[in-house]
PDB file of C-alpha atoms in Angstrom:
ATOM      1  CA  MET A   1      58.525  74.460 -46.912  1.00 61.00           C
ATOM      2  CA  LYS A   2      62.126  75.291 -47.722  1.00 91.00           C
ATOM      3  CA  PHE A   3      64.195  74.904 -44.535  1.00 94.00           C
ATOM      4  CA  ILE A   4      63.826  72.756 -41.447  1.00 95.00           C
ATOM      5  CA  ASN A   5      66.217  72.741 -38.486  1.00 96.00           C
ATOM      6  CA  VAL A   6      67.562  69.643 -36.780  1.00 97.00           C
ATOM      7  CA  VAL A   7      69.606  69.406 -33.581  1.00 97.00           C
ATOM      8  CA  PRO A   8      71.329  66.027 -33.123  1.00 95.00           C
ATOM      9  CA  ALA A   9      72.013  65.191 -29.471  1.00 93.00           C
ATOM     10  CA  ARG A  10      72.909  61.685 -28.353  1.00 86.00           C
ATOM     11  CA  LYS A  11      72.686  60.675 -24.701  1.00 81.00           C
ATOM     12  CA  SER A  12      76.189  59.227 -24.631  1.00 67.00           C
ATOM     13  CA  SER A  13      79.390  61.104 -25.392  1.00 67.00           C
ATOM     14  CA  ARG A  14      82.833  59.649 -25.902  1.00 67.00           C
ATOM     15  CA  GLY A  15      84.851  62.622 -24.688  1.00 67.00           C
ATOM     16  CA  LEU A  16      82.724  64.161 -21.923  1.00 77.00           C
ATOM     17  CA  LYS A  17      79.955  62.389 -20.009  1.00 81.00           C
ATOM     18  CA  ASN A  18      76.507  63.993 -20.469  1.00 86.00           C
ATOM     19  CA  LYS A  19      78.175  66.722 -22.528  1.00 91.00           C
ATOM     20  CA  ASN A  20      74.966  68.218 -23.898  1.00 93.00           C
ATOM     21  CA  LEU A  21      73.614  68.687 -20.362  1.00 93.00           C
ATOM     22  CA  THR A  22      76.810  70.202 -18.949  1.00 93.00           C
ATOM     23  CA  LEU A  23      76.124  73.460 -17.115  1.00 94.00           C
ATOM     24  CA  ILE A  24      77.754  76.583 -18.583  1.00 94.00           C
ATOM     25  CA  ASN A  25      76.976  79.777 -16.674  1.00 93.00           C
ATOM     26  CA  LYS A  26      73.535  78.635 -15.413  1.00 89.00           C
ATOM     27  CA  LEU A  27      72.394  77.145 -18.714  1.00 95.00           C
ATOM     28  CA  LYS A  28      72.899  73.644 -20.041  1.00 96.00           C
ATOM     29  CA  LEU A  29      75.103  73.445 -23.130  1.00 96.00           C
ATOM     30  CA  ILE A  30      72.287  72.401 -25.438  1.00 96.00           C
ATOM     31  CA  GLU A  31      70.087  75.300 -24.306  1.00 97.00           C
ATOM     32  CA  TYR A  32      72.350  77.851 -25.981  1.00 97.00           C
ATOM     33  CA  THR A  33      71.418  76.347 -29.344  1.00 97.00           C
ATOM     34  CA  PHE A  34      67.729  76.121 -28.389  1.00 96.00           C
ATOM     35  CA  LYS A  35      67.675  79.797 -27.313  1.00 95.00           C
ATOM     36  CA  GLU A  36      69.098  81.042 -30.607  1.00 95.00           C
ATOM     37  CA  ILE A  37      66.735  78.899 -32.671  1.00 95.00           C
ATOM     38  CA  ALA A  38      63.794  80.344 -30.717  1.00 91.00           C
ATOM     39  CA  LYS A  39      64.683  83.832 -31.978  1.00 90.00           C
ATOM     40  CA  GLY A  40      63.870  82.896 -35.549  1.00 84.00           C
ATOM     41  CA  LYS A  41      60.642  82.616 -37.515  1.00 72.00           C
ATOM     42  CA  LEU A  42      61.355  79.052 -38.598  1.00 68.00           C
ATOM     43  CA  LYS A  43      59.069  77.089 -36.309  1.00 69.00           C
ATOM     44  CA  LYS A  44      59.920  73.617 -37.555  1.00 90.00           C
ATOM     45  CA  THR A  45      62.902  72.408 -35.539  1.00 94.00           C
ATOM     46  CA  PHE A  46      63.395  68.765 -34.618  1.00 96.00           C
ATOM     47  CA  ILE A  47      65.540  67.317 -31.870  1.00 96.00           C
ATOM     48  CA  LEU A  48      67.226  64.047 -32.908  1.00 96.00           C
ATOM     49  CA  SER A  49      67.888  62.450 -29.544  1.00 94.00           C
ATOM     50  CA  ASP A  50      67.628  59.222 -27.581  1.00 91.00           C
ATOM     51  CA  ASP A  51      67.720  61.144 -24.281  1.00 92.00           C
ATOM     52  CA  ASN A  52      64.399  61.902 -22.577  1.00 93.00           C
ATOM     53  CA  LYS A  53      66.009  64.638 -20.445  1.00 94.00           C
ATOM     54  CA  ILE A  54      67.126  66.474 -23.576  1.00 95.00           C
ATOM     55  CA  LYS A  55      63.692  66.041 -25.180  1.00 95.00           C
ATOM     56  CA  LYS A  56      62.029  67.497 -22.080  1.00 96.00           C
ATOM     57  CA  ILE A  57      64.232  70.608 -22.319  1.00 96.00           C
ATOM     58  CA  ALA A  58      63.517  70.841 -26.056  1.00 95.00           C
ATOM     59  CA  LEU A  59      59.784  71.006 -25.385  1.00 95.00           C
ATOM     60  CA  LYS A  60      60.330  74.098 -23.219  1.00 94.00           C
ATOM     61  CA  TYR A  61      61.670  75.829 -26.328  1.00 93.00           C
ATOM     62  CA  ASN A  62      58.849  74.511 -28.559  1.00 91.00           C
ATOM     63  CA  LEU A  63      61.032  72.110 -30.500  1.00 94.00           C
ATOM     64  CA  LEU A  64      59.505  69.000 -32.064  1.00 95.00           C
ATOM     65  CA  THR A  65      60.397  65.742 -30.337  1.00 95.00           C
ATOM     66  CA  ASP A  66      58.273  63.165 -32.155  1.00 94.00           C
ATOM     67  CA  TYR A  67      61.190  61.690 -34.143  1.00 95.00           C
ATOM     68  CA  LYS A  68      62.414  58.604 -32.278  1.00 93.00           C
ATOM     69  CA  ARG A  69      66.138  58.225 -32.837  1.00 92.00           C
ATOM     70  CA  PRO A  70      66.892  54.479 -33.084  1.00 90.00           C
ATOM     71  CA  LYS A  71      69.387  52.959 -30.652  1.00 87.00           C
ATOM     72  CA  LYS A  72      71.502  51.739 -33.552  1.00 87.00           C
ATOM     73  CA  LEU A  73      71.891  55.389 -34.626  1.00 82.00           C
ATOM     74  CA  SER A  74      72.791  56.629 -31.134  1.00 82.00           C
ATOM     75  CA  LEU A  75      76.186  54.985 -30.749  1.00 78.00           C
ATOM     76  CA  ASP A  76      79.671  56.514 -30.647  1.00 76.00           C
ATOM     77  CA  ARG A  77      80.431  55.026 -34.042  1.00 79.00           C
ATOM     78  CA  THR A  78      77.185  56.262 -35.636  1.00 81.00           C
ATOM     79  CA  SER A  79      77.678  58.387 -38.749  1.00 90.00           C
ATOM     80  CA  ILE A  80      75.764  61.663 -38.847  1.00 93.00           C
ATOM     81  CA  THR A  81      74.886  60.903 -42.469  1.00 95.00           C
ATOM     82  CA  ASP A  82      73.091  57.708 -41.413  1.00 94.00           C
ATOM     83  CA  THR A  83      71.141  59.606 -38.740  1.00 95.00           C
ATOM     84  CA  LEU A  84      70.110  62.356 -41.160  1.00 97.00           C
ATOM     85  CA  TYR A  85      69.140  59.797 -43.798  1.00 97.00           C
ATOM     86  CA  ASP A  86      66.861  58.015 -41.320  1.00 96.00           C
ATOM     87  CA  PHE A  87      65.338  61.311 -40.199  1.00 97.00           C
ATOM     88  CA  VAL A  88      64.669  62.536 -43.746  1.00 97.00           C
ATOM     89  CA  LYS A  89      62.925  59.296 -44.709  1.00 97.00           C
ATOM     90  CA  TRP A  90      60.812  59.587 -41.545  1.00 97.00           C
ATOM     91  CA  HIS A  91      60.004  63.271 -42.191  1.00 97.00           C
ATOM     92  CA  LEU A  92      58.905  62.697 -45.775  1.00 96.00           C
ATOM     93  CA  LYS A  93      56.548  59.992 -44.557  1.00 96.00           C
ATOM     94  CA  ASN A  94      55.152  61.821 -41.507  1.00 95.00           C
ATOM     95  CA  HIS A  95      55.531  65.569 -42.118  1.00 93.00           C
ATOM     96  CA  GLY A  96      55.810  65.995 -45.871  1.00 93.00           C
ATOM     97  CA  ASN A  97      58.353  67.539 -48.175  1.00 95.00           C
ATOM     98  CA  PHE A  98      61.086  70.162 -47.620  1.00 95.00           C
ATOM     99  CA  GLU A  99      64.069  71.453 -49.567  1.00 96.00           C
ATOM    100  CA  TYR A 100      66.952  72.035 -47.145  1.00 97.00           C
ATOM    101  CA  LEU A 101      67.939  70.687 -43.770  1.00 97.00           C
ATOM    102  CA  VAL A 102      69.795  73.044 -41.399  1.00 97.00           C
ATOM    103  CA  LEU A 103      71.999  70.996 -39.072  1.00 98.00           C
ATOM    104  CA  LEU A 104      72.812  72.775 -35.805  1.00 97.00           C
ATOM    105  CA  GLN A 105      75.109  70.873 -33.475  1.00 96.00           C
ATOM    106  CA  PRO A 106      74.683  71.706 -29.766  1.00 96.00           C
ATOM    107  CA  THR A 107      78.456  71.762 -29.294  1.00 95.00           C
ATOM    108  CA  SER A 108      78.566  75.319 -30.724  1.00 97.00           C
ATOM    109  CA  PRO A 109      77.147  77.400 -27.843  1.00 97.00           C
ATOM    110  CA  LEU A 110      78.525  80.743 -29.078  1.00 97.00           C
ATOM    111  CA  ARG A 111      76.781  80.584 -32.463  1.00 97.00           C
ATOM    112  CA  LYS A 112      74.064  83.252 -32.769  1.00 97.00           C
ATOM    113  CA  PHE A 113      70.743  83.285 -34.585  1.00 96.00           C
ATOM    114  CA  LYS A 114      72.148  85.914 -36.955  1.00 96.00           C
ATOM    115  CA  ASP A 115      74.751  83.351 -38.073  1.00 97.00           C
ATOM    116  CA  ILE A 116      72.015  80.841 -38.923  1.00 96.00           C
ATOM    117  CA  LYS A 117      70.002  83.516 -40.751  1.00 95.00           C
ATOM    118  CA  LYS A 118      72.959  84.712 -42.838  1.00 97.00           C
ATOM    119  CA  ALA A 119      73.894  81.155 -43.778  1.00 97.00           C
ATOM    120  CA  THR A 120      70.370  80.413 -45.052  1.00 96.00           C
ATOM    121  CA  GLU A 121      70.375  83.692 -46.989  1.00 96.00           C
ATOM    122  CA  ILE A 122      73.597  82.668 -48.757  1.00 97.00           C
ATOM    123  CA  VAL A 123      72.040  79.355 -49.797  1.00 97.00           C
ATOM    124  CA  ASN A 124      68.849  81.089 -50.938  1.00 95.00           C
ATOM    125  CA  LYS A 125      70.715  83.630 -53.029  1.00 96.00           C
ATOM    126  CA  ASN A 126      73.186  81.267 -54.679  1.00 97.00           C
ATOM    127  CA  LYS A 127      71.081  78.085 -54.916  1.00 96.00           C
ATOM    128  CA  TYR A 128      73.844  75.988 -53.385  1.00 97.00           C
ATOM    129  CA  ASP A 129      73.327  72.299 -52.732  1.00 97.00           C
ATOM    130  CA  SER A 130      75.226  72.537 -49.457  1.00 98.00           C
ATOM    131  CA  LEU A 131      76.986  74.958 -47.124  1.00 98.00           C
ATOM    132  CA  PHE A 132      78.974  74.840 -43.914  1.00 98.00           C
ATOM    133  CA  SER A 133      80.249  77.525 -41.586  1.00 98.00           C
ATOM    134  CA  ILE A 134      83.974  78.182 -41.432  1.00 98.00           C
ATOM    135  CA  SER A 135      86.299  80.412 -39.465  1.00 97.00           C
ATOM    136  CA  GLU A 136      89.808  81.705 -39.987  1.00 95.00           C
ATOM    137  CA  SER A 137      92.222  79.215 -38.456  1.00 92.00           C
ATOM    138  CA  LEU A 138      93.140  79.907 -34.851  1.00 88.00           C
ATOM    139  CA  GLU A 139      96.659  78.825 -35.737  1.00 89.00           C
ATOM    140  CA  HIS A 140      97.884  78.751 -39.319  1.00 92.00           C
ATOM    141  CA  PRO A 141      98.968  75.304 -40.625  1.00 91.00           C
ATOM    142  CA  TYR A 142     102.439  76.706 -41.333  1.00 92.00           C
ATOM    143  CA  GLU A 143     102.856  77.179 -37.567  1.00 92.00           C
ATOM    144  CA  SER A 144     102.312  73.468 -36.902  1.00 92.00           C
ATOM    145  CA  ILE A 145     105.344  71.379 -36.004  1.00 91.00           C
ATOM    146  CA  ASP A 146     106.153  67.680 -35.550  1.00 87.00           C
ATOM    147  CA  ILE A 147     108.097  66.624 -32.439  1.00 86.00           C
ATOM    148  CA  LYS A 148     106.874  63.041 -32.025  1.00 81.00           C
ATOM    149  CA  ASN A 149     109.088  61.447 -34.636  1.00 74.00           C
ATOM    150  CA  PHE A 150     112.341  63.135 -33.633  1.00 73.00           C
ATOM    151  CA  LYS A 151     114.946  62.671 -30.932  1.00 74.00           C
ATOM    152  CA  LYS A 152     115.059  65.082 -28.022  1.00 77.00           C
ATOM    153  CA  GLY A 153     115.976  68.593 -29.129  1.00 79.00           C
ATOM    154  CA  LYS A 154     114.889  68.080 -32.735  1.00 87.00           C
ATOM    155  CA  TRP A 155     111.738  69.019 -34.607  1.00 89.00           C
ATOM    156  CA  ARG A 156     110.428  69.904 -38.078  1.00 88.00           C
ATOM    157  CA  HIS A 157     107.703  71.971 -39.677  1.00 90.00           C
ATOM    158  CA  LEU A 158     104.664  69.854 -40.492  1.00 89.00           C
ATOM    159  CA  PHE A 159     104.523  71.609 -43.861  1.00 91.00           C
ATOM    160  CA  PRO A 160     108.043  71.986 -45.365  1.00 90.00           C
ATOM    161  CA  LYS A 161     107.019  75.117 -47.279  1.00 92.00           C
ATOM    162  CA  ALA A 162     106.652  76.927 -43.942  1.00 92.00           C
ATOM    163  CA  ILE A 163     110.429  77.414 -43.665  1.00 90.00           C
ATOM    164  CA  LYS A 164     110.116  80.179 -46.270  1.00 91.00           C
ATOM    165  CA  TYR A 165     108.082  82.362 -43.919  1.00 89.00           C
ATOM    166  CA  TYR A 166     108.672  84.001 -40.556  1.00 86.00           C
ATOM    167  CA  ARG A 167     105.699  86.371 -40.421  1.00 88.00           C
ATOM    168  CA  ARG A 168     102.045  85.331 -40.631  1.00 86.00           C
ATOM    169  CA  GLN A 169     101.228  88.266 -42.917  1.00 88.00           C
ATOM    170  CA  ASP A 170     103.618  86.857 -45.523  1.00 88.00           C
ATOM    171  CA  PHE A 171     102.004  83.400 -45.747  1.00 92.00           C
ATOM    172  CA  ASP A 172     100.981  82.532 -49.305  1.00 91.00           C
ATOM    173  CA  ILE A 173      97.662  80.897 -48.381  1.00 91.00           C
ATOM    174  CA  ASN A 174      94.674  81.855 -46.238  1.00 92.00           C
ATOM    175  CA  SER A 175      93.627  79.078 -43.882  1.00 94.00           C
ATOM    176  CA  TYR A 176      90.126  78.343 -42.592  1.00 95.00           C
ATOM    177  CA  PHE A 177      88.633  75.478 -40.612  1.00 95.00           C
ATOM    178  CA  ILE A 178      85.158  73.918 -40.612  1.00 96.00           C
ATOM    179  CA  ASN A 179      83.888  75.049 -37.218  1.00 96.00           C
ATOM    180  CA  GLY A 180      80.930  72.638 -37.019  1.00 96.00           C
ATOM    181  CA  ALA A 181      78.352  75.296 -36.096  1.00 97.00           C
ATOM    182  CA  ILE A 182      76.121  75.267 -39.210  1.00 98.00           C
ATOM    183  CA  TYR A 183      75.556  72.799 -42.031  1.00 98.00           C
ATOM    184  CA  ILE A 184      72.864  73.319 -44.658  1.00 98.00           C
ATOM    185  CA  ILE A 185      72.170  70.333 -46.888  1.00 98.00           C
ATOM    186  CA  LYS A 186      69.770  69.777 -49.741  1.00 98.00           C
ATOM    187  CA  LYS A 187      67.350  66.905 -49.161  1.00 97.00           C
ATOM    188  CA  GLU A 188      68.485  65.051 -52.295  1.00 97.00           C
ATOM    189  CA  LEU A 189      72.068  64.962 -51.031  1.00 97.00           C
ATOM    190  CA  ILE A 190      71.041  63.415 -47.728  1.00 97.00           C
ATOM    191  CA  LEU A 191      69.067  60.735 -49.563  1.00 97.00           C
ATOM    192  CA  LYS A 192      72.364  59.870 -51.263  1.00 97.00           C
ATOM    193  CA  LYS A 193      73.982  59.795 -47.793  1.00 96.00           C
ATOM    194  CA  LYS A 194      76.084  62.881 -48.490  1.00 96.00           C
ATOM    195  CA  ILE A 195      76.341  66.152 -46.560  1.00 94.00           C
ATOM    196  CA  TYR A 196      78.006  68.366 -49.160  1.00 94.00           C
ATOM    197  CA  ASN A 197      78.482  68.758 -52.888  1.00 96.00           C
ATOM    198  CA  TYR A 198      82.033  69.806 -53.777  1.00 95.00           C
ATOM    199  CA  ASN A 199      80.834  71.279 -57.067  1.00 96.00           C
ATOM    200  CA  ASN A 200      78.041  73.493 -55.739  1.00 97.00           C
ATOM    201  CA  HIS A 201      78.927  74.413 -52.175  1.00 98.00           C
ATOM    202  CA  GLY A 202      78.818  77.632 -50.170  1.00 97.00           C
ATOM    203  CA  PHE A 203      80.600  78.970 -47.101  1.00 98.00           C
ATOM    204  CA  TYR A 204      79.521  81.195 -44.266  1.00 98.00           C
ATOM    205  CA  ILE A 205      82.501  82.791 -42.507  1.00 98.00           C
ATOM    206  CA  MET A 206      81.921  83.128 -38.764  1.00 97.00           C
ATOM    207  CA  PRO A 207      84.088  85.181 -36.396  1.00 96.00           C
ATOM    208  CA  LYS A 208      86.631  83.169 -34.434  1.00 94.00           C
ATOM    209  CA  SER A 209      85.042  84.504 -31.240  1.00 94.00           C
ATOM    210  CA  ARG A 210      81.841  82.522 -31.995  1.00 96.00           C
ATOM    211  CA  SER A 211      83.441  79.404 -33.451  1.00 96.00           C
ATOM    212  CA  LEU A 212      84.234  77.394 -30.332  1.00 94.00           C
ATOM    213  CA  ASP A 213      83.375  73.686 -30.688  1.00 94.00           C
ATOM    214  CA  ILE A 214      82.927  71.822 -27.392  1.00 93.00           C
ATOM    215  CA  ASN A 215      84.736  68.487 -27.287  1.00 89.00           C
ATOM    216  CA  GLY A 216      86.044  68.261 -23.731  1.00 88.00           C
ATOM    217  CA  LYS A 217      86.566  69.994 -20.404  1.00 90.00           C
ATOM    218  CA  GLU A 218      89.019  72.601 -21.730  1.00 92.00           C
ATOM    219  CA  GLU A 219      86.467  73.948 -24.218  1.00 93.00           C
ATOM    220  CA  ILE A 220      83.855  74.087 -21.442  1.00 92.00           C
ATOM    221  CA  ILE A 221      86.223  76.357 -19.474  1.00 92.00           C
ATOM    222  CA  LEU A 222      86.763  78.563 -22.540  1.00 92.00           C
ATOM    223  CA  ALA A 223      83.019  78.785 -23.182  1.00 93.00           C
ATOM    224  CA  LYS A 224      82.390  79.925 -19.613  1.00 93.00           C
TER     225      LYS A 224
END
């Protein structure tokens, strides 16, 4: 077995209460991820959750719910690397070996199955140790300014080099951001508590229109 999918979904959420169960146009947020996974041939998808309501929904989409996420790994301060490490150790003991873990966060409701498929194809072709999805920056870093540390009526560019440019098409760098929709990680990296290898890493470029990451109420409105 080469790839397995995991969907991490804690019960609690720091920014938005019950975020994963928030209703967006008649579907709960987490169901958008479940629906896209269901379109693929990869049948082995695990939900990493401490929430019985989320697990019940996952069963409707034929996801595996037998991994019991420990309470100590379901806190606001919990590192995703610690959760994945615990899951991998459990999987090797209970379900056998695999090569890559595909991490699909439920906060990316606009991600499509074709994005997941293309990302796995890139890893397959290039034998990368890790990959994450990226998107062209919504706003270029050169357009960022600092107003906090100045008196009223004053400001500065966050990046001093930006004063050389007035038009976006003249910028001397292309800017992308990690959109959080897809991470693919080799098992051996996770066992070292890492999620990417700087020296053998791939990128999947997603359209900005599918790269929304839900953190709070404003993103919920945009998703709708």
